[in-house]
PDB file of C-alpha atoms in Angstrom:
ATOM      1  CA  UNK A   1       0.000   0.000   0.000  1.00 67.00           C
ATOM      2  CA  UNK A   2       1.273   3.434  -0.923  1.00 74.00           C
ATOM      3  CA  UNK A   3       1.113   6.514   1.273  1.00 76.00           C
ATOM      4  CA  UNK A   4       1.183  10.061  -0.144  1.00 79.00           C
ATOM      5  CA  UNK A   5       2.756  12.816   1.970  1.00 79.00           C
ATOM      6  CA  UNK A   6       2.162  16.519   1.312  1.00 81.00           C
ATOM      7  CA  UNK A   7       4.866  18.658   2.890  1.00 82.00           C
ATOM      8  CA  UNK A   8       4.981  22.452   2.683  1.00 83.00           C
ATOM      9  CA  UNK A   9       8.297  24.179   3.355  1.00 84.00           C
ATOM     10  CA  UNK A  10       8.743  27.910   4.023  1.00 84.00           C
ATOM     11  CA  UNK A  11      11.967  29.888   3.969  1.00 86.00           C
ATOM     12  CA  UNK A  12      13.519  33.314   3.516  1.00 85.00           C
ATOM     13  CA  UNK A  13      16.676  31.790   1.991  1.00 82.00           C
ATOM     14  CA  UNK A  14      16.200  29.978  -1.308  1.00 81.00           C
ATOM     15  CA  UNK A  15      19.624  28.261  -1.351  1.00 83.00           C
ATOM     16  CA  UNK A  16      19.087  26.447   1.935  1.00 82.00           C
ATOM     17  CA  UNK A  17      15.599  25.398   0.895  1.00 82.00           C
ATOM     18  CA  UNK A  18      16.817  24.035  -2.444  1.00 84.00           C
ATOM     19  CA  UNK A  19      19.660  22.168  -0.719  1.00 84.00           C
ATOM     20  CA  UNK A  20      17.354  20.427   1.755  1.00 82.00           C
ATOM     21  CA  UNK A  21      14.758  19.599  -0.877  1.00 82.00           C
ATOM     22  CA  UNK A  22      17.476  18.195  -3.113  1.00 83.00           C
ATOM     23  CA  UNK A  23      18.504  15.850  -0.313  1.00 81.00           C
ATOM     24  CA  UNK A  24      14.907  14.692   0.121  1.00 80.00           C
ATOM     25  CA  UNK A  25      14.643  14.140  -3.624  1.00 81.00           C
ATOM     26  CA  UNK A  26      17.770  11.953  -3.604  1.00 82.00           C
ATOM     27  CA  UNK A  27      16.488   9.859  -0.699  1.00 79.00           C
ATOM     28  CA  UNK A  28      12.994   9.320  -2.036  1.00 77.00           C
ATOM     29  CA  UNK A  29      12.768   8.628  -5.756  1.00 72.00           C
ATOM     30  CA  UNK A  30       9.025   9.202  -6.149  1.00 78.00           C
ATOM     31  CA  UNK A  31       9.079  12.886  -5.258  1.00 81.00           C
ATOM     32  CA  UNK A  32       7.713  15.964  -6.967  1.00 84.00           C
ATOM     33  CA  UNK A  33       8.560  19.543  -5.923  1.00 85.00           C
ATOM     34  CA  UNK A  34       6.139  22.361  -6.771  1.00 86.00           C
ATOM     35  CA  UNK A  35       7.006  26.046  -6.439  1.00 88.00           C
ATOM     36  CA  UNK A  36       4.199  27.952  -4.701  1.00 88.00           C
ATOM     37  CA  UNK A  37       3.720  31.740  -5.030  1.00 91.00           C
ATOM     38  CA  UNK A  38       6.241  33.971  -3.285  1.00 89.00           C
ATOM     39  CA  UNK A  39       5.259  36.638  -0.808  1.00 90.00           C
ATOM     40  CA  UNK A  40       7.163  39.875  -1.311  1.00 92.00           C
ATOM     41  CA  UNK A  41       7.010  42.715   1.142  1.00 92.00           C
ATOM     42  CA  UNK A  42       8.706  46.058   0.590  1.00 94.00           C
ATOM     43  CA  UNK A  43       9.316  48.729   3.186  1.00 91.00           C
ATOM     44  CA  UNK A  44      11.040  52.096   3.349  1.00 91.00           C
ATOM     45  CA  UNK A  45      13.229  53.490   6.126  1.00 89.00           C
ATOM     46  CA  UNK A  46      13.927  57.204   6.365  1.00 86.00           C
ATOM     47  CA  UNK A  47      17.652  57.812   6.973  1.00 84.00           C
ATOM     48  CA  UNK A  48      17.328  61.177   8.680  1.00 79.00           C
ATOM     49  CA  UNK A  49      13.852  62.259   9.782  1.00 75.00           C
ATOM     50  CA  UNK A  50      14.608  65.955  10.376  1.00 77.00           C
ATOM     51  CA  UNK A  51      16.495  67.823   7.664  1.00 77.00           C
ATOM     52  CA  UNK A  52      17.068  65.178   4.972  1.00 77.00           C
ATOM     53  CA  UNK A  53      13.675  63.515   4.973  1.00 76.00           C
ATOM     54  CA  UNK A  54      13.921  62.719   1.260  1.00 81.00           C
ATOM     55  CA  UNK A  55      16.875  60.394   1.860  1.00 85.00           C
ATOM     56  CA  UNK A  56      15.349  56.939   2.162  1.00 87.00           C
ATOM     57  CA  UNK A  57      16.397  53.323   1.947  1.00 90.00           C
ATOM     58  CA  UNK A  58      14.241  50.651   0.309  1.00 91.00           C
ATOM     59  CA  UNK A  59      14.233  47.027   1.494  1.00 93.00           C
ATOM     60  CA  UNK A  60      12.469  43.914   0.310  1.00 92.00           C
ATOM     61  CA  UNK A  61      11.867  40.523   1.924  1.00 90.00           C
ATOM     62  CA  UNK A  62      10.908  37.450  -0.098  1.00 89.00           C
ATOM     63  CA  UNK A  63       9.162  34.513   1.569  1.00 87.00           C
ATOM     64  CA  UNK A  64       9.446  31.293  -0.456  1.00 87.00           C
ATOM     65  CA  UNK A  65       7.060  28.336  -0.326  1.00 87.00           C
ATOM     66  CA  UNK A  66       7.492  24.889  -1.844  1.00 86.00           C
ATOM     67  CA  UNK A  67       5.172  21.902  -1.791  1.00 85.00           C
ATOM     68  CA  UNK A  68       6.434  18.330  -1.983  1.00 83.00           C
ATOM     69  CA  UNK A  69       4.498  15.222  -2.926  1.00 82.00           C
ATOM     70  CA  UNK A  70       6.139  12.078  -1.602  1.00 81.00           C
ATOM     71  CA  UNK A  71       4.795   8.649  -2.496  1.00 79.00           C
ATOM     72  CA  UNK A  72       6.125   6.030  -0.084  1.00 78.00           C
ATOM     73  CA  UNK A  73       5.687   2.436   0.944  1.00 75.00           C
ATOM     74  CA  UNK A  74       4.938   1.685   4.554  1.00 72.00           C
ATOM     75  CA  UNK A  75       8.577   0.603   5.014  1.00 74.00           C
ATOM     76  CA  UNK A  76       9.943   4.026   4.050  1.00 74.00           C
ATOM     77  CA  UNK A  77       7.265   5.818   6.060  1.00 73.00           C
ATOM     78  CA  UNK A  78       9.229   5.278   9.276  1.00 74.00           C
ATOM     79  CA  UNK A  79      12.405   6.577   7.622  1.00 76.00           C
ATOM     80  CA  UNK A  80      10.662   9.813   6.588  1.00 76.00           C
ATOM     81  CA  UNK A  81       9.184  10.322  10.062  1.00 74.00           C
ATOM     82  CA  UNK A  82      12.597   9.882  11.681  1.00 75.00           C
ATOM     83  CA  UNK A  83      14.161  12.373   9.222  1.00 73.00           C
ATOM     84  CA  UNK A  84      11.456  14.995   9.792  1.00 74.00           C
ATOM     85  CA  UNK A  85      11.694  14.689  13.575  1.00 74.00           C
ATOM     86  CA  UNK A  86      15.496  14.511  13.661  1.00 68.00           C
ATOM     87  CA  UNK A  87      16.306  17.673  11.701  1.00 71.00           C
ATOM     88  CA  UNK A  88      16.151  20.984  13.513  1.00 68.00           C
ATOM     89  CA  UNK A  89      14.811  22.967  10.556  1.00 69.00           C
ATOM     90  CA  UNK A  90      15.358  26.472  11.944  1.00 67.00           C
ATOM     91  CA  UNK A  91      19.143  25.949  11.816  1.00 67.00           C
ATOM     92  CA  UNK A  92      18.829  25.936   8.023  1.00 67.00           C
ATOM     93  CA  UNK A  93      16.321  28.792   7.983  1.00 70.00           C
ATOM     94  CA  UNK A  94      13.556  26.485   6.795  1.00 75.00           C
ATOM     95  CA  UNK A  95      10.282  25.674   8.519  1.00 75.00           C
ATOM     96  CA  UNK A  96       7.939  22.761   7.896  1.00 73.00           C
ATOM     97  CA  UNK A  97       4.371  23.964   8.360  1.00 68.00           C
ATOM     98  CA  UNK A  98       2.007  21.343   6.948  1.00 58.00           C
ATOM     99  CA  UNK A  99       2.170  17.621   7.034  1.00 63.00           C
ATOM    100  CA  UNK A 100      -0.798  15.843   5.524  1.00 62.00           C
ATOM    101  CA  UNK A 101      -1.035  12.108   4.893  1.00 64.00           C
ATOM    102  CA  UNK A 102      -3.319  10.487   2.371  1.00 62.00           C
ATOM    103  CA  UNK A 103      -3.694   6.803   1.562  1.00 60.00           C
ATOM    104  CA  UNK A 104      -5.256   7.496  -1.826  1.00 55.00           C
ATOM    105  CA  UNK A 105      -3.393   6.130  -4.865  1.00 52.00           C
ATOM    106  CA  UNK A 106      -4.981   8.629  -7.289  1.00 54.00           C
ATOM    107  CA  UNK A 107      -2.083  11.053  -6.817  1.00 51.00           C
ATOM    108  CA  UNK A 108       0.381   8.219  -7.255  1.00 49.00           C
ATOM    109  CA  UNK A 109      -0.913   7.614 -10.778  1.00 51.00           C
ATOM    110  CA  UNK A 110      -0.893  11.355 -11.485  1.00 53.00           C
ATOM    111  CA  UNK A 111       2.772  11.738 -10.465  1.00 53.00           C
ATOM    112  CA  UNK A 112       4.013   8.987 -12.771  1.00 49.00           C
ATOM    113  CA  UNK A 113       2.520  10.595 -15.911  1.00 49.00           C
TER     114      UNK A 113
END
């Protein structure tokens, strides 16, 4: 019986996120990574509020999201759970927000096409 995992990863640093997702892709062959929309936020800081109020600095933060479909056997299910619990994700600047499990094989057929 196959189990489908849906994992959503969030990060401010794209390199760390790509590195970790590449490792997951090497470990689990039946894996598909989907790029979700980015959240961009821009803000302005005034350098000197009194005399030179036209001097401003512009900053931007980008919040990346990626969704992973993993199709696993029950034997590899324990391996994935141990990996997800064992890694302290905030060290890499990545957070794992959603973890949804489905036992439906419809998505398994969709991934192989």
